[in-house]
Amino acid sequence: MPRIRLDKLLTHLNCGSRKEVQAMIRAGRVAVDGTAERDPAAKVDPDTASVSLDGQVQRYRAQRYYMLNKPAGVITASRDARHDTVLDLFPEAERRGLFAVGRLDKDTEGLLLVTDDGALSHALMSPNRHVSKVYEAAVEGELAADAAERFRQGLVLKDGTVCRPARLEVLSGLPDARVRITLREGKYHQVKRMVAAVGGVVVALKRVQLGGIPLDPALEPGAFRELTADELAVLQAGGAQEF
Ligand code: URA
């Protein structure tokens, strides 16, 4: 393959705008085959050169797919003047073009997909696809005896909204009640409102699965990793359907 300018290659690798990558190169943050290269016009062979930014080898990926363990306290938005967002958890060079698939409340933790693939995001969020989402919640208050059955039938929220059939499993009873809830839709504050409709209050909430993909237990809150090829294939096929 013909050799191309280093700044052009880094832009192509989604490391930043042409101007941004030129500044990174001049600052000595970029190495080619292990040696710092400060000349943005240096020519490299994109097929054979190992180009790293801040010590991280950069590879060409047509699109990027990450699993993030969202911590409580950050908001699911790309940019916010007042609050930290999920994108602030990614290195600046990685952020360009990324967004979260769907949203979790500020106080919710757990699995959030972050990508630059608008088509996949749209497909996963489509109300017609019924992609499953599994949450675990710590709950206060006594749940109605028929709560699981009402979830199964299609719960009616306090404001009259009718939910699709969902699954409620009690993982542990009072005083430290924990439940697992599987949904196939994503209404505003849905888990909190569903639990409220059967007499409880959600005091902690974590998403543990999306489209059949479990949250990687090795990811600490705030950490992320790329999806594996198998995970991506499952999501591209519309998500595993487990109920
Ligand atoms: N349901 C909620 O109430 N909050 C979330 O963040 C996700 C689902």
JSON list of C-alpha atoms and ligand atoms in Angstrom, two decimals:
[
{"chain": "A", "resi": 1, "resn": "MET", "atom": "CA", "xyz": [0.00, 0.00, 0.00]},
{"chain": "A", "resi": 2, "resn": "PRO", "atom": "CA", "xyz": [1.29, 3.55, -0.72]},
{"chain": "A", "resi": 3, "resn": "ARG", "atom": "CA", "xyz": [2.78, 5.38, 2.24]},
{"chain": "A", "resi": 4, "resn": "ILE", "atom": "CA", "xyz": [0.64, 8.18, 3.64]},
{"chain": "A", "resi": 5, "resn": "ARG", "atom": "CA", "xyz": [1.19, 11.10, 6.00]},
{"chain": "A", "resi": 6, "resn": "LEU", "atom": "CA", "xyz": [1.14, 10.20, 9.70]},
{"chain": "A", "resi": 7, "resn": "ASP", "atom": "CA", "xyz": [-1.43, 12.91, 10.54]},
{"chain": "A", "resi": 8, "resn": "LYS", "atom": "CA", "xyz": [-3.73, 11.62, 7.79]},
{"chain": "A", "resi": 9, "resn": "LEU", "atom": "CA", "xyz": [-3.45, 8.05, 9.09]},
{"chain": "A", "resi": 10, "resn": "LEU", "atom": "CA", "xyz": [-4.24, 9.07, 12.67]},
{"chain": "A", "resi": 11, "resn": "THR", "atom": "CA", "xyz": [-7.28, 11.05, 11.53]},
{"chain": "A", "resi": 12, "resn": "HIS", "atom": "CA", "xyz": [-8.40, 8.00, 9.61]},
{"chain": "A", "resi": 13, "resn": "LEU", "atom": "CA", "xyz": [-7.95, 5.93, 12.78]},
{"chain": "A", "resi": 14, "resn": "ASN", "atom": "CA", "xyz": [-10.45, 8.23, 14.55]},
{"chain": "A", "resi": 15, "resn": "CYS", "atom": "CA", "xyz": [-7.82, 9.72, 16.84]},
{"chain": "A", "resi": 16, "resn": "GLY", "atom": "CA", "xyz": [-9.04, 13.29, 16.31]},
{"chain": "A", "resi": 17, "resn": "SER", "atom": "CA", "xyz": [-9.35, 16.03, 13.72]},
{"chain": "A", "resi": 18, "resn": "ARG", "atom": "CA", "xyz": [-6.35, 16.74, 11.47]},
{"chain": "A", "resi": 19, "resn": "LYS", "atom": "CA", "xyz": [-5.46, 19.73, 13.65]},
{"chain": "A", "resi": 20, "resn": "GLU", "atom": "CA", "xyz": [-5.79, 17.76, 16.87]},
{"chain": "A", "resi": 21, "resn": "VAL", "atom": "CA", "xyz": [-3.61, 14.87, 15.68]},
{"chain": "A", "resi": 22, "resn": "GLN", "atom": "CA", "xyz": [-0.96, 17.29, 14.39]},
{"chain": "A", "resi": 23, "resn": "ALA", "atom": "CA", "xyz": [-0.77, 18.76, 17.90]},
{"chain": "A", "resi": 24, "resn": "MET", "atom": "CA", "xyz": [-0.54, 15.26, 19.42]},
{"chain": "A", "resi": 25, "resn": "ILE", "atom": "CA", "xyz": [2.30, 14.34, 17.06]},
{"chain": "A", "resi": 26, "resn": "ARG", "atom": "CA", "xyz": [4.23, 17.56, 17.75]},
{"chain": "A", "resi": 27, "resn": "ALA", "atom": "CA", "xyz": [3.78, 16.98, 21.50]},
{"chain": "A", "resi": 28, "resn": "GLY", "atom": "CA", "xyz": [5.64, 13.66, 21.17]},
{"chain": "A", "resi": 29, "resn": "ARG", "atom": "CA", "xyz": [2.61, 11.52, 22.01]},
{"chain": "A", "resi": 30, "resn": "VAL", "atom": "CA", "xyz": [2.85, 9.44, 18.83]},
{"chain": "A", "resi": 31, "resn": "ALA", "atom": "CA", "xyz": [5.31, 6.65, 18.07]},
{"chain": "A", "resi": 32, "resn": "VAL", "atom": "CA", "xyz": [5.88, 4.75, 14.85]},
{"chain": "A", "resi": 33, "resn": "ASP", "atom": "CA", "xyz": [7.30, 1.26, 15.30]},
{"chain": "A", "resi": 34, "resn": "GLY", "atom": "CA", "xyz": [8.25, 2.17, 18.86]},
{"chain": "A", "resi": 35, "resn": "THR", "atom": "CA", "xyz": [10.09, 5.43, 18.08]},
{"chain": "A", "resi": 36, "resn": "ALA", "atom": "CA", "xyz": [8.59, 8.85, 18.82]},
{"chain": "A", "resi": 37, "resn": "GLU", "atom": "CA", "xyz": [7.71, 10.74, 15.62]},
{"chain": "A", "resi": 38, "resn": "ARG", "atom": "CA", "xyz": [7.13, 14.48, 15.90]},
{"chain": "A", "resi": 39, "resn": "ASP", "atom": "CA", "xyz": [6.66, 15.24, 12.22]},
{"chain": "A", "resi": 40, "resn": "PRO", "atom": "CA", "xyz": [2.99, 15.20, 11.13]},
{"chain": "A", "resi": 41, "resn": "ALA", "atom": "CA", "xyz": [4.14, 14.89, 7.49]},
{"chain": "A", "resi": 42, "resn": "ALA", "atom": "CA", "xyz": [6.25, 11.75, 8.13]},
{"chain": "A", "resi": 43, "resn": "LYS", "atom": "CA", "xyz": [5.26, 9.03, 5.66]},
{"chain": "A", "resi": 44, "resn": "VAL", "atom": "CA", "xyz": [4.13, 5.65, 7.00]},
{"chain": "A", "resi": 45, "resn": "ASP", "atom": "CA", "xyz": [2.85, 2.46, 5.43]},
{"chain": "A", "resi": 46, "resn": "PRO", "atom": "CA", "xyz": [-0.62, 1.96, 6.98]},
{"chain": "A", "resi": 47, "resn": "ASP", "atom": "CA", "xyz": [-0.41, -1.81, 6.38]},
{"chain": "A", "resi": 48, "resn": "THR", "atom": "CA", "xyz": [2.82, -2.47, 8.19]},
{"chain": "A", "resi": 49, "resn": "ALA", "atom": "CA", "xyz": [3.55, 0.44, 10.57]},
{"chain": "A", "resi": 50, "resn": "SER", "atom": "CA", "xyz": [2.66, 0.07, 14.25]},
{"chain": "A", "resi": 51, "resn": "VAL", "atom": "CA", "xyz": [1.42, 3.51, 15.26]},
{"chain": "A", "resi": 52, "resn": "SER", "atom": "CA", "xyz": [0.76, 4.24, 18.92]},
{"chain": "A", "resi": 53, "resn": "LEU", "atom": "CA", "xyz": [-0.77, 7.21, 20.67]},
{"chain": "A", "resi": 54, "resn": "ASP", "atom": "CA", "xyz": [0.07, 7.65, 24.36]},
{"chain": "A", "resi": 55, "resn": "GLY", "atom": "CA", "xyz": [1.48, 4.13, 24.26]},
{"chain": "A", "resi": 56, "resn": "GLN", "atom": "CA", "xyz": [-1.70, 2.55, 22.84]},
{"chain": "A", "resi": 57, "resn": "VAL", "atom": "CA", "xyz": [-1.37, 0.90, 19.44]},
{"chain": "A", "resi": 58, "resn": "GLN", "atom": "CA", "xyz": [-3.99, 2.31, 17.05]},
{"chain": "A", "resi": 59, "resn": "ARG", "atom": "CA", "xyz": [-5.79, -0.04, 14.68]},
{"chain": "A", "resi": 60, "resn": "TYR", "atom": "CA", "xyz": [-8.19, 0.77, 11.91]},
{"chain": "A", "resi": 61, "resn": "ARG", "atom": "CA", "xyz": [-11.75, -0.11, 12.88]},
{"chain": "A", "resi": 62, "resn": "ALA", "atom": "CA", "xyz": [-14.52, 0.80, 10.53]},
{"chain": "A", "resi": 63, "resn": "GLN", "atom": "CA", "xyz": [-16.72, 1.25, 13.58]},
{"chain": "A", "resi": 64, "resn": "ARG", "atom": "CA", "xyz": [-16.17, 1.15, 17.31]},
{"chain": "A", "resi": 65, "resn": "TYR", "atom": "CA", "xyz": [-18.21, -0.79, 19.85]},
{"chain": "A", "resi": 66, "resn": "TYR", "atom": "CA", "xyz": [-17.61, -0.60, 23.60]},
{"chain": "A", "resi": 67, "resn": "MET", "atom": "CA", "xyz": [-19.16, -2.13, 26.68]},
{"chain": "A", "resi": 68, "resn": "LEU", "atom": "CA", "xyz": [-19.02, 0.40, 29.52]},
{"chain": "A", "resi": 69, "resn": "ASN", "atom": "CA", "xyz": [-19.79, -0.33, 33.16]},
{"chain": "A", "resi": 70, "resn": "LYS", "atom": "CA", "xyz": [-21.48, 3.00, 33.82]},
{"chain": "A", "resi": 71, "resn": "PRO", "atom": "CA", "xyz": [-20.85, 4.24, 37.34]},
{"chain": "A", "resi": 72, "resn": "ALA", "atom": "CA", "xyz": [-23.56, 6.07, 39.31]},
{"chain": "A", "resi": 73, "resn": "GLY", "atom": "CA", "xyz": [-23.19, 9.84, 39.20]},
{"chain": "A", "resi": 74, "resn": "VAL", "atom": "CA", "xyz": [-22.49, 10.40, 35.51]},
{"chain": "A", "resi": 75, "resn": "ILE", "atom": "CA", "xyz": [-25.15, 11.24, 32.96]},
{"chain": "A", "resi": 76, "resn": "THR", "atom": "CA", "xyz": [-25.84, 9.42, 29.71]},
{"chain": "A", "resi": 77, "resn": "ALA", "atom": "CA", "xyz": [-25.14, 12.26, 27.30]},
{"chain": "A", "resi": 78, "resn": "SER", "atom": "CA", "xyz": [-22.37, 13.17, 24.93]},
{"chain": "A", "resi": 79, "resn": "ARG", "atom": "CA", "xyz": [-21.70, 16.58, 26.41]},
{"chain": "A", "resi": 80, "resn": "ASP", "atom": "CA", "xyz": [-22.98, 18.52, 29.41]},
{"chain": "A", "resi": 81, "resn": "ALA", "atom": "CA", "xyz": [-21.90, 21.85, 30.81]},
{"chain": "A", "resi": 82, "resn": "ARG", "atom": "CA", "xyz": [-22.56, 20.91, 34.44]},
{"chain": "A", "resi": 83, "resn": "HIS", "atom": "CA", "xyz": [-22.21, 17.15, 34.82]},
{"chain": "A", "resi": 84, "resn": "ASP", "atom": "CA", "xyz": [-19.70, 14.46, 33.95]},
{"chain": "A", "resi": 85, "resn": "THR", "atom": "CA", "xyz": [-20.97, 12.34, 31.09]},
{"chain": "A", "resi": 86, "resn": "VAL", "atom": "CA", "xyz": [-20.31, 8.76, 30.10]},
{"chain": "A", "resi": 87, "resn": "LEU", "atom": "CA", "xyz": [-18.10, 10.01, 27.25]},
{"chain": "A", "resi": 88, "resn": "ASP", "atom": "CA", "xyz": [-15.85, 11.77, 29.76]},
{"chain": "A", "resi": 89, "resn": "LEU", "atom": "CA", "xyz": [-14.85, 8.24, 30.87]},
{"chain": "A", "resi": 90, "resn": "PHE", "atom": "CA", "xyz": [-13.17, 7.67, 27.48]},
{"chain": "A", "resi": 91, "resn": "PRO", "atom": "CA", "xyz": [-9.77, 9.12, 26.57]},
{"chain": "A", "resi": 92, "resn": "GLU", "atom": "CA", "xyz": [-10.19, 12.30, 24.57]},
{"chain": "A", "resi": 93, "resn": "ALA", "atom": "CA", "xyz": [-8.57, 10.77, 21.49]},
{"chain": "A", "resi": 94, "resn": "GLU", "atom": "CA", "xyz": [-11.19, 7.99, 21.50]},
{"chain": "A", "resi": 95, "resn": "ARG", "atom": "CA", "xyz": [-14.33, 10.10, 22.00]},
{"chain": "A", "resi": 96, "resn": "ARG", "atom": "CA", "xyz": [-14.91, 11.53, 18.56]},
{"chain": "A", "resi": 97, "resn": "GLY", "atom": "CA", "xyz": [-18.19, 10.32, 17.03]},
{"chain": "A", "resi": 98, "resn": "LEU", "atom": "CA", "xyz": [-19.10, 8.09, 19.99]},
{"chain": "A", "resi": 99, "resn": "PHE", "atom": "CA", "xyz": [-22.49, 8.06, 21.69]},
{"chain": "A", "resi": 100, "resn": "ALA", "atom": "CA", "xyz": [-24.38, 5.83, 24.11]},
{"chain": "A", "resi": 101, "resn": "VAL", "atom": "CA", "xyz": [-27.02, 3.39, 22.89]},
{"chain": "A", "resi": 102, "resn": "GLY", "atom": "CA", "xyz": [-30.12, 4.32, 24.89]},
{"chain": "A", "resi": 103, "resn": "ARG", "atom": "CA", "xyz": [-29.77, 5.80, 28.34]},
{"chain": "A", "resi": 104, "resn": "LEU", "atom": "CA", "xyz": [-29.42, 4.92, 31.99]},
{"chain": "A", "resi": 105, "resn": "ASP", "atom": "CA", "xyz": [-30.44, 7.31, 34.77]},
{"chain": "A", "resi": 106, "resn": "LYS", "atom": "CA", "xyz": [-27.71, 9.28, 36.51]},
{"chain": "A", "resi": 107, "resn": "ASP", "atom": "CA", "xyz": [-27.94, 7.04, 39.60]},
{"chain": "A", "resi": 108, "resn": "THR", "atom": "CA", "xyz": [-28.10, 3.77, 37.59]},
{"chain": "A", "resi": 109, "resn": "GLU", "atom": "CA", "xyz": [-25.00, 1.65, 37.09]},
{"chain": "A", "resi": 110, "resn": "GLY", "atom": "CA", "xyz": [-24.12, -1.08, 34.68]},
{"chain": "A", "resi": 111, "resn": "LEU", "atom": "CA", "xyz": [-24.00, -2.09, 31.06]},
{"chain": "A", "resi": 112, "resn": "LEU", "atom": "CA", "xyz": [-24.10, 0.69, 28.52]},
{"chain": "A", "resi": 113, "resn": "LEU", "atom": "CA", "xyz": [-23.08, 0.25, 24.90]},
{"chain": "A", "resi": 114, "resn": "VAL", "atom": "CA", "xyz": [-21.08, 3.10, 23.43]},
{"chain": "A", "resi": 115, "resn": "THR", "atom": "CA", "xyz": [-20.49, 3.16, 19.70]},
{"chain": "A", "resi": 116, "resn": "ASP", "atom": "CA", "xyz": [-20.30, 5.30, 16.59]},
{"chain": "A", "resi": 117, "resn": "ASP", "atom": "CA", "xyz": [-22.62, 2.92, 14.69]},
{"chain": "A", "resi": 118, "resn": "GLY", "atom": "CA", "xyz": [-25.91, 4.80, 14.34]},
{"chain": "A", "resi": 119, "resn": "ALA", "atom": "CA", "xyz": [-27.62, 2.00, 12.45]},
{"chain": "A", "resi": 120, "resn": "LEU", "atom": "CA", "xyz": [-26.96, -0.61, 15.15]},
{"chain": "A", "resi": 121, "resn": "SER", "atom": "CA", "xyz": [-28.02, 1.82, 17.86]},
{"chain": "A", "resi": 122, "resn": "HIS", "atom": "CA", "xyz": [-31.24, 2.58, 16.03]},
{"chain": "A", "resi": 123, "resn": "ALA", "atom": "CA", "xyz": [-31.96, -1.14, 15.54]},
{"chain": "A", "resi": 124, "resn": "LEU", "atom": "CA", "xyz": [-31.33, -1.99, 19.20]},
{"chain": "A", "resi": 125, "resn": "MET", "atom": "CA", "xyz": [-33.52, 0.87, 20.43]},
{"chain": "A", "resi": 126, "resn": "SER", "atom": "CA", "xyz": [-36.34, 0.29, 18.00]},
{"chain": "A", "resi": 127, "resn": "PRO", "atom": "CA", "xyz": [-39.57, -0.37, 19.90]},
{"chain": "A", "resi": 128, "resn": "ASN", "atom": "CA", "xyz": [-40.41, -3.08, 17.37]},
{"chain": "A", "resi": 129, "resn": "ARG", "atom": "CA", "xyz": [-37.25, -5.11, 18.04]},
{"chain": "A", "resi": 130, "resn": "HIS", "atom": "CA", "xyz": [-38.11, -5.83, 21.70]},
{"chain": "A", "resi": 131, "resn": "VAL", "atom": "CA", "xyz": [-34.46, -6.22, 22.66]},
{"chain": "A", "resi": 132, "resn": "SER", "atom": "CA", "xyz": [-34.28, -7.52, 26.22]},
{"chain": "A", "resi": 133, "resn": "LYS", "atom": "CA", "xyz": [-32.69, -5.60, 29.09]},
{"chain": "A", "resi": 134, "resn": "VAL", "atom": "CA", "xyz": [-32.01, -7.18, 32.46]},
{"chain": "A", "resi": 135, "resn": "TYR", "atom": "CA", "xyz": [-31.67, -5.11, 35.64]},
{"chain": "A", "resi": 136, "resn": "GLU", "atom": "CA", "xyz": [-30.90, -5.96, 39.24]},
{"chain": "A", "resi": 137, "resn": "ALA", "atom": "CA", "xyz": [-32.30, -3.68, 41.88]},
{"chain": "A", "resi": 138, "resn": "ALA", "atom": "CA", "xyz": [-32.15, -3.25, 45.63]},
{"chain": "A", "resi": 139, "resn": "VAL", "atom": "CA", "xyz": [-35.67, -2.57, 46.77]},
{"chain": "A", "resi": 140, "resn": "GLU", "atom": "CA", "xyz": [-37.27, -1.17, 49.92]},
{"chain": "A", "resi": 141, "resn": "GLY", "atom": "CA", "xyz": [-40.86, -1.76, 50.95]},
{"chain": "A", "resi": 142, "resn": "GLU", "atom": "CA", "xyz": [-43.05, -4.84, 50.68]},
{"chain": "A", "resi": 143, "resn": "LEU", "atom": "CA", "xyz": [-43.86, -5.89, 47.10]},
{"chain": "A", "resi": 144, "resn": "ALA", "atom": "CA", "xyz": [-47.44, -6.99, 46.36]},
{"chain": "A", "resi": 145, "resn": "ALA", "atom": "CA", "xyz": [-47.90, -10.76, 46.58]},
{"chain": "A", "resi": 146, "resn": "ASP", "atom": "CA", "xyz": [-49.01, -10.87, 42.94]},
{"chain": "A", "resi": 147, "resn": "ALA", "atom": "CA", "xyz": [-46.19, -8.58, 41.70]},
{"chain": "A", "resi": 148, "resn": "ALA", "atom": "CA", "xyz": [-44.49, -11.21, 39.47]},
{"chain": "A", "resi": 149, "resn": "GLU", "atom": "CA", "xyz": [-47.82, -12.18, 37.90]},
{"chain": "A", "resi": 150, "resn": "ARG", "atom": "CA", "xyz": [-48.69, -8.53, 37.19]},
{"chain": "A", "resi": 151, "resn": "PHE", "atom": "CA", "xyz": [-45.26, -8.07, 35.55]},
{"chain": "A", "resi": 152, "resn": "ARG", "atom": "CA", "xyz": [-45.93, -11.19, 33.45]},
{"chain": "A", "resi": 153, "resn": "GLN", "atom": "CA", "xyz": [-49.36, -10.00, 32.34]},
{"chain": "A", "resi": 154, "resn": "GLY", "atom": "CA", "xyz": [-48.27, -6.44, 31.48]},
{"chain": "A", "resi": 155, "resn": "LEU", "atom": "CA", "xyz": [-48.10, -4.14, 34.47]},
{"chain": "A", "resi": 156, "resn": "VAL", "atom": "CA", "xyz": [-50.15, -0.94, 34.65]},
{"chain": "A", "resi": 157, "resn": "LEU", "atom": "CA", "xyz": [-48.07, 1.95, 36.04]},
{"chain": "A", "resi": 158, "resn": "LYS", "atom": "CA", "xyz": [-49.50, 4.47, 38.51]},
{"chain": "A", "resi": 159, "resn": "ASP", "atom": "CA", "xyz": [-50.17, 6.94, 35.67]},
{"chain": "A", "resi": 160, "resn": "GLY", "atom": "CA", "xyz": [-52.10, 4.31, 33.69]},
{"chain": "A", "resi": 161, "resn": "THR", "atom": "CA", "xyz": [-49.29, 3.45, 31.25]},
{"chain": "A", "resi": 162, "resn": "VAL", "atom": "CA", "xyz": [-49.48, -0.21, 30.24]},
{"chain": "A", "resi": 163, "resn": "CYS", "atom": "CA", "xyz": [-46.15, -2.07, 30.06]},
{"chain": "A", "resi": 164, "resn": "ARG", "atom": "CA", "xyz": [-45.26, -5.01, 27.88]},
{"chain": "A", "resi": 165, "resn": "PRO", "atom": "CA", "xyz": [-45.03, -8.35, 29.66]},
{"chain": "A", "resi": 166, "resn": "ALA", "atom": "CA", "xyz": [-41.89, -8.45, 31.78]},
{"chain": "A", "resi": 167, "resn": "ARG", "atom": "CA", "xyz": [-40.25, -10.81, 34.25]},
{"chain": "A", "resi": 168, "resn": "LEU", "atom": "CA", "xyz": [-39.79, -10.15, 37.96]},
{"chain": "A", "resi": 169, "resn": "GLU", "atom": "CA", "xyz": [-37.61, -12.56, 39.96]},
{"chain": "A", "resi": 170, "resn": "VAL", "atom": "CA", "xyz": [-37.04, -12.08, 43.68]},
{"chain": "A", "resi": 171, "resn": "LEU", "atom": "CA", "xyz": [-33.36, -12.77, 44.40]},
{"chain": "A", "resi": 172, "resn": "SER", "atom": "CA", "xyz": [-33.59, -12.15, 48.14]},
{"chain": "A", "resi": 173, "resn": "GLY", "atom": "CA", "xyz": [-36.35, -11.06, 50.51]},
{"chain": "A", "resi": 174, "resn": "LEU", "atom": "CA", "xyz": [-36.56, -8.35, 53.17]},
{"chain": "A", "resi": 175, "resn": "PRO", "atom": "CA", "xyz": [-34.68, -6.77, 54.87]},
{"chain": "A", "resi": 176, "resn": "ASP", "atom": "CA", "xyz": [-32.19, -6.66, 51.95]},
{"chain": "A", "resi": 177, "resn": "ALA", "atom": "CA", "xyz": [-34.62, -7.30, 49.13]},
{"chain": "A", "resi": 178, "resn": "ARG", "atom": "CA", "xyz": [-33.11, -7.69, 45.67]},
{"chain": "A", "resi": 179, "resn": "VAL", "atom": "CA", "xyz": [-34.96, -8.34, 42.44]},
{"chain": "A", "resi": 180, "resn": "ARG", "atom": "CA", "xyz": [-34.05, -9.09, 38.85]},
{"chain": "A", "resi": 181, "resn": "ILE", "atom": "CA", "xyz": [-36.27, -7.52, 36.21]},
{"chain": "A", "resi": 182, "resn": "THR", "atom": "CA", "xyz": [-36.24, -8.37, 32.49]},
{"chain": "A", "resi": 183, "resn": "LEU", "atom": "CA", "xyz": [-37.88, -5.90, 30.12]},
{"chain": "A", "resi": 184, "resn": "ARG", "atom": "CA", "xyz": [-38.39, -5.76, 26.40]},
{"chain": "A", "resi": 185, "resn": "GLU", "atom": "CA", "xyz": [-38.96, -2.03, 26.18]},
{"chain": "A", "resi": 186, "resn": "GLY", "atom": "CA", "xyz": [-37.42, 1.13, 27.58]},
{"chain": "A", "resi": 187, "resn": "LYS", "atom": "CA", "xyz": [-39.82, 3.66, 29.00]},
{"chain": "A", "resi": 188, "resn": "TYR", "atom": "CA", "xyz": [-38.61, 6.62, 31.05]},
{"chain": "A", "resi": 189, "resn": "HIS", "atom": "CA", "xyz": [-37.56, 5.46, 34.58]},
{"chain": "A", "resi": 190, "resn": "GLN", "atom": "CA", "xyz": [-39.28, 2.20, 33.72]},
{"chain": "A", "resi": 191, "resn": "VAL", "atom": "CA", "xyz": [-37.84, -0.09, 36.41]},
{"chain": "A", "resi": 192, "resn": "LYS", "atom": "CA", "xyz": [-38.36, 2.47, 39.16]},
{"chain": "A", "resi": 193, "resn": "ARG", "atom": "CA", "xyz": [-41.94, 3.08, 38.05]},
{"chain": "A", "resi": 194, "resn": "MET", "atom": "CA", "xyz": [-42.71, -0.63, 37.73]},
{"chain": "A", "resi": 195, "resn": "VAL", "atom": "CA", "xyz": [-41.38, -1.37, 41.20]},
{"chain": "A", "resi": 196, "resn": "ALA", "atom": "CA", "xyz": [-43.36, 1.60, 42.57]},
{"chain": "A", "resi": 197, "resn": "ALA", "atom": "CA", "xyz": [-46.53, 0.21, 40.96]},
{"chain": "A", "resi": 198, "resn": "VAL", "atom": "CA", "xyz": [-46.20, -2.97, 43.04]},
{"chain": "A", "resi": 199, "resn": "GLY", "atom": "CA", "xyz": [-45.43, -1.20, 46.32]},
{"chain": "A", "resi": 200, "resn": "GLY", "atom": "CA", "xyz": [-41.62, -0.91, 46.41]},
{"chain": "A", "resi": 201, "resn": "VAL", "atom": "CA", "xyz": [-38.95, 1.72, 46.05]},
{"chain": "A", "resi": 202, "resn": "VAL", "atom": "CA", "xyz": [-35.77, 1.12, 44.02]},
{"chain": "A", "resi": 203, "resn": "VAL", "atom": "CA", "xyz": [-32.80, 2.25, 46.10]},
{"chain": "A", "resi": 204, "resn": "ALA", "atom": "CA", "xyz": [-30.05, 0.97, 43.76]},
{"chain": "A", "resi": 205, "resn": "LEU", "atom": "CA", "xyz": [-30.24, -0.11, 40.14]},
{"chain": "A", "resi": 206, "resn": "LYS", "atom": "CA", "xyz": [-27.80, -1.84, 37.84]},
{"chain": "A", "resi": 207, "resn": "ARG", "atom": "CA", "xyz": [-28.22, -3.09, 34.25]},
{"chain": "A", "resi": 208, "resn": "VAL", "atom": "CA", "xyz": [-26.60, -6.50, 34.00]},
{"chain": "A", "resi": 209, "resn": "GLN", "atom": "CA", "xyz": [-27.53, -7.54, 30.45]},
{"chain": "A", "resi": 210, "resn": "LEU", "atom": "CA", "xyz": [-28.53, -6.03, 27.12]},
{"chain": "A", "resi": 211, "resn": "GLY", "atom": "CA", "xyz": [-29.69, -8.03, 24.11]},
{"chain": "A", "resi": 212, "resn": "GLY", "atom": "CA", "xyz": [-28.46, -11.22, 25.77]},
{"chain": "A", "resi": 213, "resn": "ILE", "atom": "CA", "xyz": [-24.95, -9.79, 26.33]},
{"chain": "A", "resi": 214, "resn": "PRO", "atom": "CA", "xyz": [-24.00, -9.87, 30.03]},
{"chain": "A", "resi": 215, "resn": "LEU", "atom": "CA", "xyz": [-22.00, -7.11, 31.69]},
{"chain": "A", "resi": 216, "resn": "ASP", "atom": "CA", "xyz": [-18.39, -8.31, 31.93]},
{"chain": "A", "resi": 217, "resn": "PRO", "atom": "CA", "xyz": [-17.81, -8.88, 35.67]},
{"chain": "A", "resi": 218, "resn": "ALA", "atom": "CA", "xyz": [-14.15, -7.88, 35.20]},
{"chain": "A", "resi": 219, "resn": "LEU", "atom": "CA", "xyz": [-15.19, -4.29, 34.37]},
{"chain": "A", "resi": 220, "resn": "GLU", "atom": "CA", "xyz": [-15.05, -2.04, 37.42]},
{"chain": "A", "resi": 221, "resn": "PRO", "atom": "CA", "xyz": [-17.53, 0.87, 37.45]},
{"chain": "A", "resi": 222, "resn": "GLY", "atom": "CA", "xyz": [-16.20, 3.47, 35.00]},
{"chain": "A", "resi": 223, "resn": "ALA", "atom": "CA", "xyz": [-14.20, 0.89, 32.98]},
{"chain": "A", "resi": 224, "resn": "PHE", "atom": "CA", "xyz": [-14.90, -0.14, 29.40]},
{"chain": "A", "resi": 225, "resn": "ARG", "atom": "CA", "xyz": [-13.65, -2.59, 26.80]},
{"chain": "A", "resi": 226, "resn": "GLU", "atom": "CA", "xyz": [-14.31, -3.32, 23.16]},
{"chain": "A", "resi": 227, "resn": "LEU", "atom": "CA", "xyz": [-17.08, -5.79, 22.40]},
{"chain": "A", "resi": 228, "resn": "THR", "atom": "CA", "xyz": [-15.82, -9.18, 21.29]},
{"chain": "A", "resi": 229, "resn": "ALA", "atom": "CA", "xyz": [-16.63, -10.31, 17.75]},
{"chain": "A", "resi": 230, "resn": "ASP", "atom": "CA", "xyz": [-19.14, -12.83, 19.19]},
{"chain": "A", "resi": 231, "resn": "GLU", "atom": "CA", "xyz": [-20.92, -10.20, 21.29]},
{"chain": "A", "resi": 232, "resn": "LEU", "atom": "CA", "xyz": [-21.16, -7.88, 18.32]},
{"chain": "A", "resi": 233, "resn": "ALA", "atom": "CA", "xyz": [-22.52, -10.67, 16.13]},
{"chain": "A", "resi": 234, "resn": "VAL", "atom": "CA", "xyz": [-25.27, -11.39, 18.69]},
{"chain": "A", "resi": 235, "resn": "LEU", "atom": "CA", "xyz": [-26.27, -7.72, 18.81]},
{"chain": "A", "resi": 236, "resn": "GLN", "atom": "CA", "xyz": [-26.16, -7.37, 15.03]},
{"chain": "A", "resi": 237, "resn": "ALA", "atom": "CA", "xyz": [-28.48, -10.38, 14.80]},
{"chain": "A", "resi": 238, "resn": "GLY", "atom": "CA", "xyz": [-30.97, -8.48, 16.98]},
{"chain": "A", "resi": 239, "resn": "GLY", "atom": "CA", "xyz": [-29.88, -9.70, 20.41]},
{"chain": "A", "resi": 240, "resn": "ALA", "atom": "CA", "xyz": [-30.40, -13.10, 22.01]},
{"chain": "A", "resi": 241, "resn": "GLN", "atom": "CA", "xyz": [-34.05, -13.57, 22.97]},
{"chain": "A", "resi": 242, "resn": "GLU", "atom": "CA", "xyz": [-34.27, -15.18, 26.37]},
{"chain": "A", "resi": 243, "resn": "PHE", "atom": "CA", "xyz": [-37.92, -14.73, 27.24]},
{"chain": "B", "resi": 1, "resn": "URA", "atom": "N1", "xyz": [-35.24, 1.96, 34.47]},
{"chain": "B", "resi": 1, "resn": "URA", "atom": "C1", "xyz": [-35.02, 2.98, 35.30]},
{"chain": "B", "resi": 1, "resn": "URA", "atom": "O1", "xyz": [-35.87, 3.32, 36.13]},
{"chain": "B", "resi": 1, "resn": "URA", "atom": "N2", "xyz": [-33.85, 3.63, 35.24]},
{"chain": "B", "resi": 1, "resn": "URA", "atom": "C2", "xyz": [-32.86, 3.28, 34.39]},
{"chain": "B", "resi": 1, "resn": "URA", "atom": "O2", "xyz": [-31.78, 3.89, 34.39]},
{"chain": "B", "resi": 1, "resn": "URA", "atom": "C3", "xyz": [-33.09, 2.20, 33.52]},
{"chain": "B", "resi": 1, "resn": "URA", "atom": "C4", "xyz": [-34.30, 1.56, 33.58]}
]
